[in-house]
PDB file of C-alpha atoms in Angstrom:
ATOM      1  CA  UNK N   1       8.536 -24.659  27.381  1.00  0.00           C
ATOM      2  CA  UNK N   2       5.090 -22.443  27.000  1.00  0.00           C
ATOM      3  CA  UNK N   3       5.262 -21.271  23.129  1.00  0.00           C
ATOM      4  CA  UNK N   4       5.554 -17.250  23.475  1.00  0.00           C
ATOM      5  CA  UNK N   5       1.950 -15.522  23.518  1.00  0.00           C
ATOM      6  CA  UNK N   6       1.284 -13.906  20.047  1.00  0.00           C
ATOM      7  CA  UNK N   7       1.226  -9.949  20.294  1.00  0.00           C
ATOM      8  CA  UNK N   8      -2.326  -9.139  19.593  1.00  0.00           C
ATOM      9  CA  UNK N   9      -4.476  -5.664  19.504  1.00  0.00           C
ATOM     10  CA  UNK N  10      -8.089  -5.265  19.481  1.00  0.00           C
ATOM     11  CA  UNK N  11      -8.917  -3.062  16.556  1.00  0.00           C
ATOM     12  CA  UNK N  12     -11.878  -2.112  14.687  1.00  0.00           C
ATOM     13  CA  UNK N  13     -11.893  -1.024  10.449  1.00  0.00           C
ATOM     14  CA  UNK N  14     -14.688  -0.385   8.009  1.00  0.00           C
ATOM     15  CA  UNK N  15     -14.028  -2.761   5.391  1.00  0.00           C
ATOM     16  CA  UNK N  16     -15.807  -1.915   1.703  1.00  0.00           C
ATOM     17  CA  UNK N  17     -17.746  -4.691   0.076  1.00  0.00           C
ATOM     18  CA  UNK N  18     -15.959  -7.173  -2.309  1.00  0.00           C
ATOM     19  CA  UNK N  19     -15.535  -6.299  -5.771  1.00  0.00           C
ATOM     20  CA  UNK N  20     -18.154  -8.690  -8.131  1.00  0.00           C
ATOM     21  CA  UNK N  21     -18.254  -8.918 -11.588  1.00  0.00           C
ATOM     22  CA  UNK N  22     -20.386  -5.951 -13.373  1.00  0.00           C
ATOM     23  CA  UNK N  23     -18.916  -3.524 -10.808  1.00  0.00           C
ATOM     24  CA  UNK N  24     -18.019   0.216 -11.682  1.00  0.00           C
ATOM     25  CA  UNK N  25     -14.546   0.634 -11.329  1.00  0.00           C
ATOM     26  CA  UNK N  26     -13.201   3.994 -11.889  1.00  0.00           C
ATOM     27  CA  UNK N  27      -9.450   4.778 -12.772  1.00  0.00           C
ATOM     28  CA  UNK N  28      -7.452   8.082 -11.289  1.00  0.00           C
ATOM     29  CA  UNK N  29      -4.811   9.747 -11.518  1.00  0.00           C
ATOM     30  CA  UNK N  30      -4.055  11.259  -8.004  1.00  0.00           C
ATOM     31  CA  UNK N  31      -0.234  11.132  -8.534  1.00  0.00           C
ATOM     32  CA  UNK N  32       2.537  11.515 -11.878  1.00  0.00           C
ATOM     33  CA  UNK N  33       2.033  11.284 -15.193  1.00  0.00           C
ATOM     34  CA  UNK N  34       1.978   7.513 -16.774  1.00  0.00           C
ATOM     35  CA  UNK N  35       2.206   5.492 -19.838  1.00  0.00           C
ATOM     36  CA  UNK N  36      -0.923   5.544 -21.799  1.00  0.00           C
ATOM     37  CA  UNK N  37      -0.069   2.431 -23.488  1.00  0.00           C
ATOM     38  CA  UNK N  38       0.233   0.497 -20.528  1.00  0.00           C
ATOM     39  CA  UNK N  39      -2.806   1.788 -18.434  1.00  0.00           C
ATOM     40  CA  UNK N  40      -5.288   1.587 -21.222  1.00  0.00           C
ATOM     41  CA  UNK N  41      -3.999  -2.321 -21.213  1.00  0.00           C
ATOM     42  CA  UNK N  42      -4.557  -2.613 -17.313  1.00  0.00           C
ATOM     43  CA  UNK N  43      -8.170  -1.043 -18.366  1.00  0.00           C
ATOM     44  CA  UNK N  44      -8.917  -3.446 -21.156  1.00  0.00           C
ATOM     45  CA  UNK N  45      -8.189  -6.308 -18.666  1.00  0.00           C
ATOM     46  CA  UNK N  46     -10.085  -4.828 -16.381  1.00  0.00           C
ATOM     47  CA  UNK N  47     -13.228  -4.192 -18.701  1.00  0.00           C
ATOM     48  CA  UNK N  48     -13.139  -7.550 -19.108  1.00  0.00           C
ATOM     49  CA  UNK N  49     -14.983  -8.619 -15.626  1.00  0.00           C
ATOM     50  CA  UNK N  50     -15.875  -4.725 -15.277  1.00  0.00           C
ATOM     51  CA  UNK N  51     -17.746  -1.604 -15.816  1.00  0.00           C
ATOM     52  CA  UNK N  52     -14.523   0.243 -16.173  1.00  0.00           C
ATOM     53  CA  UNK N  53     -14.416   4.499 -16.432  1.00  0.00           C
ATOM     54  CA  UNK N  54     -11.894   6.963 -16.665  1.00  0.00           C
ATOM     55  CA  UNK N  55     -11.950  10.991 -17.276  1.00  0.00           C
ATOM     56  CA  UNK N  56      -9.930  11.770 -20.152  1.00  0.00           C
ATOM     57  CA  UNK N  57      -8.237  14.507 -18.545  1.00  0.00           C
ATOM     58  CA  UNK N  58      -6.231  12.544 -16.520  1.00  0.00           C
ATOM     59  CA  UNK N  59      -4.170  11.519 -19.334  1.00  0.00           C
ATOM     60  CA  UNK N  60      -3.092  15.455 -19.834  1.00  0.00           C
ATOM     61  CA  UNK N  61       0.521  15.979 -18.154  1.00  0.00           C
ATOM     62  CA  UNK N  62       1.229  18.816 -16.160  1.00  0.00           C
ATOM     63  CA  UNK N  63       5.435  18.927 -15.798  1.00  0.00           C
ATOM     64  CA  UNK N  64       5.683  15.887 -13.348  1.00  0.00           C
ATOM     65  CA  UNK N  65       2.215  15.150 -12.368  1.00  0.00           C
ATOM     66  CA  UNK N  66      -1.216  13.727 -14.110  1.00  0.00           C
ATOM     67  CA  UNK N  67      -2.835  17.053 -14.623  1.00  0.00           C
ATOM     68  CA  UNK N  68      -3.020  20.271 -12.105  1.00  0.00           C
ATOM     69  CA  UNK N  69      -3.586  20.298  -8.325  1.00  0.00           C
ATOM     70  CA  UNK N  70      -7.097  21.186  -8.916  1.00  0.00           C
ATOM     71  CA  UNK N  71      -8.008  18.488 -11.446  1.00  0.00           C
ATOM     72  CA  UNK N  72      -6.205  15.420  -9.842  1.00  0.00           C
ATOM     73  CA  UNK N  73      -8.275  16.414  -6.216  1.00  0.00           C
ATOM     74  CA  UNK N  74     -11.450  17.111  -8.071  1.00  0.00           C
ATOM     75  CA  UNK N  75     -11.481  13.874  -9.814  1.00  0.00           C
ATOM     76  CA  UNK N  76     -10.555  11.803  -6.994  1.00  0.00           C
ATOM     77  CA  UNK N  77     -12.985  13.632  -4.919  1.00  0.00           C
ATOM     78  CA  UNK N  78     -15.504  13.474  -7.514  1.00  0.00           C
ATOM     79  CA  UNK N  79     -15.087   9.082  -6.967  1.00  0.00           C
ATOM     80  CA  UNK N  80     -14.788   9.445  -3.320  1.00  0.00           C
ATOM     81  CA  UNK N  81     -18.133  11.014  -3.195  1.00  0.00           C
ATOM     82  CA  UNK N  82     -19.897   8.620  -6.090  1.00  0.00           C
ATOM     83  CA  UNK N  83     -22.590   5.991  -3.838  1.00  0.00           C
ATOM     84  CA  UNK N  84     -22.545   3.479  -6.496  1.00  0.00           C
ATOM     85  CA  UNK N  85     -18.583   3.077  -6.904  1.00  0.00           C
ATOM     86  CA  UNK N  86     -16.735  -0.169  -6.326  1.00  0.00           C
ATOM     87  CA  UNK N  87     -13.604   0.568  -6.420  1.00  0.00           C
ATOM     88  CA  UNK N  88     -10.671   3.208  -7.333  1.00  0.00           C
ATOM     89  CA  UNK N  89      -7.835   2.436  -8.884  1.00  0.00           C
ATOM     90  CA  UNK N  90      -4.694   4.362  -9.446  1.00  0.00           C
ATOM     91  CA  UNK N  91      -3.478   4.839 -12.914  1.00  0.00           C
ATOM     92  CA  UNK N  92       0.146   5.181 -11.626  1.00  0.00           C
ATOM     93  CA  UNK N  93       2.190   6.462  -8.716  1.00  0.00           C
ATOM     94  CA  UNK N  94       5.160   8.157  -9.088  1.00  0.00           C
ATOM     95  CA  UNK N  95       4.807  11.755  -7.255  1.00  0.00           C
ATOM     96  CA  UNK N  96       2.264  14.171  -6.931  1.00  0.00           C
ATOM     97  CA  UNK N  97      -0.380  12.738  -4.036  1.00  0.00           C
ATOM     98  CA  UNK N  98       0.928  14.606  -1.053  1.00  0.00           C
ATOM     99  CA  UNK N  99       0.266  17.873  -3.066  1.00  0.00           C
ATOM    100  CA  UNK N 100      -3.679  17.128  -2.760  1.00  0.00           C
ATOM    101  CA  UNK N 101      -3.588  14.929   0.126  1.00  0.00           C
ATOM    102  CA  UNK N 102      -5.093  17.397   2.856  1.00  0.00           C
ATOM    103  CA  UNK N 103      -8.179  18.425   0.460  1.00  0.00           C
ATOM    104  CA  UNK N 104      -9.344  14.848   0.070  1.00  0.00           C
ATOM    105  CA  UNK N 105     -12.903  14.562   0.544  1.00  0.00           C
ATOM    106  CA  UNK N 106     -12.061  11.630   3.820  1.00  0.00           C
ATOM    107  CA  UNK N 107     -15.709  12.165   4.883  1.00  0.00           C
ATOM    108  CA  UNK N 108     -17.100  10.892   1.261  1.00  0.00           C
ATOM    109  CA  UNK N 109     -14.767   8.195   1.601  1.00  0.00           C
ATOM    110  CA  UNK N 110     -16.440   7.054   5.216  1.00  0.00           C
ATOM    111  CA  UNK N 111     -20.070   7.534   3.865  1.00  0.00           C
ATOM    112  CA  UNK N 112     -19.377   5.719   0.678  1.00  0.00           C
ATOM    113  CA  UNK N 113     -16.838   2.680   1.556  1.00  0.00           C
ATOM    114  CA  UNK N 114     -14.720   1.419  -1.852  1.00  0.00           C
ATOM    115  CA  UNK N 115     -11.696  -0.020  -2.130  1.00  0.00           C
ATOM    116  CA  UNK N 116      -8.668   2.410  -2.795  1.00  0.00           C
ATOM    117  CA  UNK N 117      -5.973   0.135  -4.612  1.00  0.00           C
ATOM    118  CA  UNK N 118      -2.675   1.373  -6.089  1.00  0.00           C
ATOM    119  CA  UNK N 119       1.168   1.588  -4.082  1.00  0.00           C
ATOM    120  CA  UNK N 120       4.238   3.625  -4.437  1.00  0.00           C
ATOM    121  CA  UNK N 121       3.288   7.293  -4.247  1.00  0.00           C
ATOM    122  CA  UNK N 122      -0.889   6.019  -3.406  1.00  0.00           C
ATOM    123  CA  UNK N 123       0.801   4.663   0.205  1.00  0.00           C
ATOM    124  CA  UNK N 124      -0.497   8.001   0.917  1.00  0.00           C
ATOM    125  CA  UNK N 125      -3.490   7.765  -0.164  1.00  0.00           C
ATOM    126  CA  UNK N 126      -3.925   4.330   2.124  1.00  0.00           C
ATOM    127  CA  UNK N 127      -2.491   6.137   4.785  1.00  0.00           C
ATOM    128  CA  UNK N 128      -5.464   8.764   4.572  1.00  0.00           C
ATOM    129  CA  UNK N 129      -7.799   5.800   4.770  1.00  0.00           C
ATOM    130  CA  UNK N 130      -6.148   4.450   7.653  1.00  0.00           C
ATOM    131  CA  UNK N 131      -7.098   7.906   9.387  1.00  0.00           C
ATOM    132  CA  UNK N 132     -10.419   7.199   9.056  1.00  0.00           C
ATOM    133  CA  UNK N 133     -10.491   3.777   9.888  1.00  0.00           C
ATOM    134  CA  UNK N 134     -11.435   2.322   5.908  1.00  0.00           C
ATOM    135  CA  UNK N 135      -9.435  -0.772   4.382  1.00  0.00           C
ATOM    136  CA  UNK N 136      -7.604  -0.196   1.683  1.00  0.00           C
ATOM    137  CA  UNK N 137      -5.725  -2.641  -1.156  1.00  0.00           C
ATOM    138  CA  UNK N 138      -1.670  -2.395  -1.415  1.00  0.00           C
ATOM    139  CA  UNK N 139      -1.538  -3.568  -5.204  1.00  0.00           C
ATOM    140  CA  UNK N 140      -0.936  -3.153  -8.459  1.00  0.00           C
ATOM    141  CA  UNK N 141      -1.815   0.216 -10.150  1.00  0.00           C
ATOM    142  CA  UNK N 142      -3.732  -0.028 -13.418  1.00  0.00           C
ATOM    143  CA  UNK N 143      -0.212   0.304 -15.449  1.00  0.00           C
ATOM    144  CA  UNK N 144       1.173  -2.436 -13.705  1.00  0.00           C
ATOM    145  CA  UNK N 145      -1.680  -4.467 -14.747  1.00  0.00           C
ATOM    146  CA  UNK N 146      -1.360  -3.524 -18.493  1.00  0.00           C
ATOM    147  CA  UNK N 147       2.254  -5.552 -18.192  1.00  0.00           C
ATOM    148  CA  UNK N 148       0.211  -8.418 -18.845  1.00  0.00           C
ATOM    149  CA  UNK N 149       1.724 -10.577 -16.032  1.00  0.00           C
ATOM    150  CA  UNK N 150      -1.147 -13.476 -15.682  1.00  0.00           C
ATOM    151  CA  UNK N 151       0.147 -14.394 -12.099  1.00  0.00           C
ATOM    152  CA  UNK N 152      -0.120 -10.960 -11.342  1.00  0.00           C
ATOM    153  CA  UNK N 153      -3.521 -10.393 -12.422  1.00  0.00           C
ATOM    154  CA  UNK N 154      -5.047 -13.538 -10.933  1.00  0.00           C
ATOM    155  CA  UNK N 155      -3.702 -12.310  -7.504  1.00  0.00           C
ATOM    156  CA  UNK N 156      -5.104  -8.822  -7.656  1.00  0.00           C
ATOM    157  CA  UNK N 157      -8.492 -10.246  -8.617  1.00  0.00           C
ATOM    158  CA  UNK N 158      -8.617 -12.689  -6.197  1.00  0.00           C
ATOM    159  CA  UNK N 159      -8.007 -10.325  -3.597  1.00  0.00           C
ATOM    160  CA  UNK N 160     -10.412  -7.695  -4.503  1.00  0.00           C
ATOM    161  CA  UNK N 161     -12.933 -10.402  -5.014  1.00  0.00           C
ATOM    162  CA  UNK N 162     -11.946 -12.137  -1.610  1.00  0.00           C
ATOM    163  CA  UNK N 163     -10.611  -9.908   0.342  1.00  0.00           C
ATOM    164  CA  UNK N 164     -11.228 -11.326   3.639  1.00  0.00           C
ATOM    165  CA  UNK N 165     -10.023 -15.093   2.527  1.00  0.00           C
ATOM    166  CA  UNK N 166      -6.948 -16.104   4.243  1.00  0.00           C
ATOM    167  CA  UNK N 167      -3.658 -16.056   2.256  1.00  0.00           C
ATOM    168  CA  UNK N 168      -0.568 -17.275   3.597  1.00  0.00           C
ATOM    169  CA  UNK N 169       3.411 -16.375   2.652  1.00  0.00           C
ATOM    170  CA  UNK N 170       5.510 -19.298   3.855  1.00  0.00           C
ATOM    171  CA  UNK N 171       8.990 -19.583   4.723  1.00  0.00           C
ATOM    172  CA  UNK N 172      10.273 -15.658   4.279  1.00  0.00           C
ATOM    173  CA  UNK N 173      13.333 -14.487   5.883  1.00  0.00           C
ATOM    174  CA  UNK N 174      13.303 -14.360   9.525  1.00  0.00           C
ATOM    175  CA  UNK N 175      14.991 -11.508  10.982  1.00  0.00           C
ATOM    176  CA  UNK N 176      13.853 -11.074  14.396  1.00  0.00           C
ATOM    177  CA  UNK N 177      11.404 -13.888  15.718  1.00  0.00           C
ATOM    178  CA  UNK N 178       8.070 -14.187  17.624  1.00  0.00           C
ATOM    179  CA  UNK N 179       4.677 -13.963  16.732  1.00  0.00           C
ATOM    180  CA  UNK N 180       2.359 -10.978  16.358  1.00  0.00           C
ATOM    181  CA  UNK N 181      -1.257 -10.111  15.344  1.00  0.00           C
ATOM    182  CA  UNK N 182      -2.846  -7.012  14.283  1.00  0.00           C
ATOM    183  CA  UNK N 183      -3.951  -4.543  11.272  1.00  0.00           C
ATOM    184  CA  UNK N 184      -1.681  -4.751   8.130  1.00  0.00           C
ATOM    185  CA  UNK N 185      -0.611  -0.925   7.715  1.00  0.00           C
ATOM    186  CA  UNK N 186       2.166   0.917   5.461  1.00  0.00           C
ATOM    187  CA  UNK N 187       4.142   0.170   1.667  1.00  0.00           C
ATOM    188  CA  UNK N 188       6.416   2.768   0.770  1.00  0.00           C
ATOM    189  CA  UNK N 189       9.094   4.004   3.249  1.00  0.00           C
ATOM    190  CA  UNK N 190       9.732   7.209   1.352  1.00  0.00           C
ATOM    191  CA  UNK N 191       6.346   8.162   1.362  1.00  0.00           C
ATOM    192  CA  UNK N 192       5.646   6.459   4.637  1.00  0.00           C
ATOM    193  CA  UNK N 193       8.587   9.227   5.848  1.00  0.00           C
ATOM    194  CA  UNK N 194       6.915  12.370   3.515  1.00  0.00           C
ATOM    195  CA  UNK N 195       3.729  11.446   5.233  1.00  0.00           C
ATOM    196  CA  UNK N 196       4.746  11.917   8.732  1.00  0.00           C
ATOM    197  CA  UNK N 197       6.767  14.469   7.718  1.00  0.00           C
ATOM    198  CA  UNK N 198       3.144  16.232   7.089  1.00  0.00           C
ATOM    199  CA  UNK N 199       1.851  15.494  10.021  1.00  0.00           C
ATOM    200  CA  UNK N 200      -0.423  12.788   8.493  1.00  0.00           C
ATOM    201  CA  UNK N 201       0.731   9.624   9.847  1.00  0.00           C
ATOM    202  CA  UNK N 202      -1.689   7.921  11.903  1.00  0.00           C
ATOM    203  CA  UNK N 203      -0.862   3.753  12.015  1.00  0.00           C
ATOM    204  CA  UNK N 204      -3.451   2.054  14.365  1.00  0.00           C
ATOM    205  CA  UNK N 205      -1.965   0.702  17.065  1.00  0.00           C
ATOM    206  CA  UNK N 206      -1.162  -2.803  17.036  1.00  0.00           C
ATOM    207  CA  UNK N 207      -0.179  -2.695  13.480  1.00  0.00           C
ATOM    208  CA  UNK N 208       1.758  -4.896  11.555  1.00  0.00           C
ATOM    209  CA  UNK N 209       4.210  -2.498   9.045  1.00  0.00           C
ATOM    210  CA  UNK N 210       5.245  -3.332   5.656  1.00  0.00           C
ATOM    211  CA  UNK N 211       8.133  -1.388   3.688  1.00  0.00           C
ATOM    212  CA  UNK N 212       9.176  -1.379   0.187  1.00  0.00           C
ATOM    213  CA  UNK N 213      11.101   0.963  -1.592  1.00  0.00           C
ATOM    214  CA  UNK N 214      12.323   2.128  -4.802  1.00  0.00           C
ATOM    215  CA  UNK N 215      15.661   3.472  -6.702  1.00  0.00           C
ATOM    216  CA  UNK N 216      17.087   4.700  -2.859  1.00  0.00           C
ATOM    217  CA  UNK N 217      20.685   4.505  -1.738  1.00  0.00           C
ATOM    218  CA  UNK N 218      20.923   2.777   1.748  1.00  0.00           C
ATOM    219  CA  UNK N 219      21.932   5.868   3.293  1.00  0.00           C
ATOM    220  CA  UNK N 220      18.759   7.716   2.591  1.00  0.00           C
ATOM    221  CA  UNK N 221      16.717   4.681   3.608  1.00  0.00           C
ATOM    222  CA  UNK N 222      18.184   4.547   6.746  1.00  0.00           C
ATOM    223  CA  UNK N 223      17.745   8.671   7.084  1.00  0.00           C
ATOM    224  CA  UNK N 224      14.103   7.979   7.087  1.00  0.00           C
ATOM    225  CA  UNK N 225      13.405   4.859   8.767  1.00  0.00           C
ATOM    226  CA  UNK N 226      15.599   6.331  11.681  1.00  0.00           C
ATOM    227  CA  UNK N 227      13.449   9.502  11.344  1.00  0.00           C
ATOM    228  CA  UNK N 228      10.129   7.343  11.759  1.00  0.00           C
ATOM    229  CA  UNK N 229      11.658   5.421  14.670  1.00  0.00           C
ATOM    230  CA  UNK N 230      13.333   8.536  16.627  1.00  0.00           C
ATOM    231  CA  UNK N 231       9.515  10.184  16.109  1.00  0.00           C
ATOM    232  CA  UNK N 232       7.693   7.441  17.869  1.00  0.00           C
ATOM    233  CA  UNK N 233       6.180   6.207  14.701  1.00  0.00           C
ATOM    234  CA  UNK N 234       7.022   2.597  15.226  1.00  0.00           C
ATOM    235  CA  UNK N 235       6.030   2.695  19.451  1.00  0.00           C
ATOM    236  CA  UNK N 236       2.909   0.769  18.754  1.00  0.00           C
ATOM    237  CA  UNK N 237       4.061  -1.458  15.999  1.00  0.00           C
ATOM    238  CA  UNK N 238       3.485  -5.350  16.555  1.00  0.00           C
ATOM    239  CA  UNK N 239       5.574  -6.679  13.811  1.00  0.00           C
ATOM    240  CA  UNK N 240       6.986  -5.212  10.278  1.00  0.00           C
ATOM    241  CA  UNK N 241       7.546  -7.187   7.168  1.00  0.00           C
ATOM    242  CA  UNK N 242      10.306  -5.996   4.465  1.00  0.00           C
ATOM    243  CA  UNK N 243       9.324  -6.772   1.014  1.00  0.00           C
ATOM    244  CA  UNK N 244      11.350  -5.745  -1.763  1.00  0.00           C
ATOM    245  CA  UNK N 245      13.838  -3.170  -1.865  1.00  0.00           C
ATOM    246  CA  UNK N 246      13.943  -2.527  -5.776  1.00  0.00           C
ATOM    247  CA  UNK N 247      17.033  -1.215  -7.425  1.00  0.00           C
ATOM    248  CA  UNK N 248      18.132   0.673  -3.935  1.00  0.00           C
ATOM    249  CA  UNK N 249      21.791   0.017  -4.253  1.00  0.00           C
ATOM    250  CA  UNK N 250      24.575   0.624  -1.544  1.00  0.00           C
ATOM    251  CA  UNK N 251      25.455   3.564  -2.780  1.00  0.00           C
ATOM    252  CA  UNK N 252      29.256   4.875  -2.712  1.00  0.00           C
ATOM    253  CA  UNK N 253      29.289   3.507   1.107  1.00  0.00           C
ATOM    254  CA  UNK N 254      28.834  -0.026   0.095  1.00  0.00           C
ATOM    255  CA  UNK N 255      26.748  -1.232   2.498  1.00  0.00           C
ATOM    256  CA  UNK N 256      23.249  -2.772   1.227  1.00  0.00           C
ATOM    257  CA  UNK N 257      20.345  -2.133   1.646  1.00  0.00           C
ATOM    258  CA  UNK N 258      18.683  -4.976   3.782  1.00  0.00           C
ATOM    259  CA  UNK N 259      21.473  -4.691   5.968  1.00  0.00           C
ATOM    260  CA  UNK N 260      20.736  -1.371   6.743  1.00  0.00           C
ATOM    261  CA  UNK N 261      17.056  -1.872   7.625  1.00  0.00           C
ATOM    262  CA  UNK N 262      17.802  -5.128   9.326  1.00  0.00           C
ATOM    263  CA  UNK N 263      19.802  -3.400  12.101  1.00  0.00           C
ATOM    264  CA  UNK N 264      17.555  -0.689  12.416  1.00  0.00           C
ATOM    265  CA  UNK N 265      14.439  -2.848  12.588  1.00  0.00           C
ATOM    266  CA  UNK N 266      16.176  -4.675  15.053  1.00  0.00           C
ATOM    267  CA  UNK N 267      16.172  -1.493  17.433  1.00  0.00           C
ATOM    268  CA  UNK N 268      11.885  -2.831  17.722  1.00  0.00           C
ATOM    269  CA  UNK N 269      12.225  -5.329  19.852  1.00  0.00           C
ATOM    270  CA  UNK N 270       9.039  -7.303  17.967  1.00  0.00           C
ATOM    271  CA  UNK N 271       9.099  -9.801  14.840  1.00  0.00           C
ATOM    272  CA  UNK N 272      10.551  -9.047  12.092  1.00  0.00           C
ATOM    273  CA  UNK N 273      10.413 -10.929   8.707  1.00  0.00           C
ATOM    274  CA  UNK N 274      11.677  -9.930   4.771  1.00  0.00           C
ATOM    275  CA  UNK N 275      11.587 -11.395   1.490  1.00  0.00           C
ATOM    276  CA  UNK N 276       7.784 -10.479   1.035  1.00  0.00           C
ATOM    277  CA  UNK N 277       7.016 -10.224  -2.729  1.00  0.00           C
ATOM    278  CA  UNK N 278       5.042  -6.494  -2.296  1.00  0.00           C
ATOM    279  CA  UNK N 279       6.562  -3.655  -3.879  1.00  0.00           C
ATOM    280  CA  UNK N 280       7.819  -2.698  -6.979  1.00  0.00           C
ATOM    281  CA  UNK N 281       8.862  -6.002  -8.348  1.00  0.00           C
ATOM    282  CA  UNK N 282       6.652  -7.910 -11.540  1.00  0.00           C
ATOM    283  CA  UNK N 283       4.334  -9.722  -8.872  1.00  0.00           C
ATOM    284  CA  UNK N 284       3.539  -7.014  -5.906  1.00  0.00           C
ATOM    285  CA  UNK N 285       1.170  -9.593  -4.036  1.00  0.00           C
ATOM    286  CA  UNK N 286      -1.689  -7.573  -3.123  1.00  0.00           C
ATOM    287  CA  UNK N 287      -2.069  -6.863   0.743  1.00  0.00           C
ATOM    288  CA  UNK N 288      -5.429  -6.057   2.530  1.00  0.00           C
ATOM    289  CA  UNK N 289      -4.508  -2.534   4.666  1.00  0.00           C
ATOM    290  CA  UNK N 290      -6.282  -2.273   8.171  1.00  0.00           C
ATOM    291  CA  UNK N 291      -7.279  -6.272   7.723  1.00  0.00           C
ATOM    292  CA  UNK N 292      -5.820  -7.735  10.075  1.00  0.00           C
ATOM    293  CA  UNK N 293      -2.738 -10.317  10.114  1.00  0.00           C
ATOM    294  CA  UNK N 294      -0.159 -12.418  11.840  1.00  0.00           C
ATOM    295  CA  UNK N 295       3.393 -13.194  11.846  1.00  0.00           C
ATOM    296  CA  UNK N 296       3.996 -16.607  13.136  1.00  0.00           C
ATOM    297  CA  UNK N 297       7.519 -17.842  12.686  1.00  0.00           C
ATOM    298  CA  UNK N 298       8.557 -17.764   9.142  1.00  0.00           C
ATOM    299  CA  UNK N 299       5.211 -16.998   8.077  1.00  0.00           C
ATOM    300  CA  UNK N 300       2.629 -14.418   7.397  1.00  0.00           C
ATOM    301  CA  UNK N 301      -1.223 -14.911   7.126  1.00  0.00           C
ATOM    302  CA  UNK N 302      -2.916 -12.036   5.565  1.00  0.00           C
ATOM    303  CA  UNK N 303      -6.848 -11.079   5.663  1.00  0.00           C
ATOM    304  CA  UNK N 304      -7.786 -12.360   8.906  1.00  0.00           C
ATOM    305  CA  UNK N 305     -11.073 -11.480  10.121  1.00  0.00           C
TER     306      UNK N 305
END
């Protein structure tokens, strides 16, 4: 029997240069307020192969978020705009992006090509990048890399280093099989949801989805995902891949999580695989957005040229 034909796309994405040691890396705060403690760590251990910079007013709360509208979208614009810039990382999610998302400076962002890296609330800051065709990095903000995790650490330099070096996740969960190929695209399903909710979710076709989630009950996960799959949000999707569902319990209903998104997934009709380690958990592999990938069986191969 003839081994099923991958599903492939032809897409095209503007991919920054790697990061090298002596780059200027600046840190942001885009989103919510953080731990000082831990993101000054994540800086020191970035200093370390780094120019690392930071505007101290980011570390000035504002109720919930990192500072007013107007200071967290001039300071992100301010790095969008900067030629010489390597990177941007995210001090923290947590909420707050969405409020400035429609006044970031995109066209900077296509002039001056640097890697955006963060997750959580930042998904919508990659999904702004995806809307102008620019690669992004789903990984650890600099908080998570003041936690000191060495494994961790390794992974996110590697990838920022090597972006475009294969990396391959063996033997996850398959859900629904078949092979796929195409641009890596999403992270958060609650902002993944808020996002199209605004009007500003644009996945390139092809794409393979990735979800991960945070302190939800199953019933409001499967709210949105059915949300994002009644709006025609998935109709061009190749493939998704669940990573990890973090502390989103089954509620009063009792019904888990996974469960839940496995039989909605399974409304696709294309691969589906889980038990990625991306999200909110202590390693949060970092994962190359708009590079593309491919699901083949129980594996997925990430940063394919």
């Amino acid at each position: 029997m003839t081994p099923e034909a991958p599903r492939t796309t032809v897409w095209s994405v503007l991919r920054p240069p790697p990061l090298r040691p002596g780059d200027r890396v600046r840190v942001v705060a885009p989103s919510g307020p953080f731990d000082h403690t831990l993101v000054w760590r994540g800086m020191g251990f970035l200093s370390e192969r780094y120019r690392v910079e930071v505007d101290r007013g980011c570390f000035v709360r504002h109720g919930f978020l990192a500072g007013t509208d107007e200071r967290r979208r001039d300071e992100l614009n301010a790095a969008l705009a900067d030629p010489d810039l390597s990177a941007i990382v995210a001090a923290r999610g947590g909420y707050g992006f969405g409020r400035i998302a429609a006044s970031i400076d995109l066209a900077a962002l296509a002039r001056h090509p640097k890697w955006l890296v963060g997750f959580s609330d930042i998904t919508a800051l990659h999904v702004e990048a995806a809307r102008i065709g620019v690669a992004s990095m789903h990984a650890h903000n600099a908080a998570g890399l003041g936690r000191g995790d060495a494994h961790a650490r390794a992974a996110w330099i590697a990838a920022l280093e090597a972006p475009e070096t294969p990396r391959s996740f063996d033997d996850l969960e398959l859900w629904y099989g078949g092979s796929a190929e195409g641009p890596l695209f999403g992270g958060n399903l609650t902002m993944l949801f808020t996002c199209a909710a605004a009007g500003r979710l644009s996945p390139p076709p092809g794409a393979l989805w990735m979800l991960e989630d945070v302190t939800e009950s199953a019933y409001r996960l499967d709210r949105m995902l059915t949300a994002l799959i009644d709006g025609g949000a998935f109709d061009r999707a190749a493939g998704v891949i669940v990573g990890e569902l973090t502390d989103c319990g089954p509620g009063i209903h009792g019904v888990p999580a996974l469960d839940v998104l496995r039989e909605r997934l399974g409304t696709l009709g294309v691969p589906v695989l889980a038990g990625l380690p991306m999200g909110h958990g202590r390693h949060n592999a970092p994962m190359p957005l708009g590079l593309g990938a491919r699901i083949e069986g129980r594996r997925l191969t990430v940063s394919l040229a």
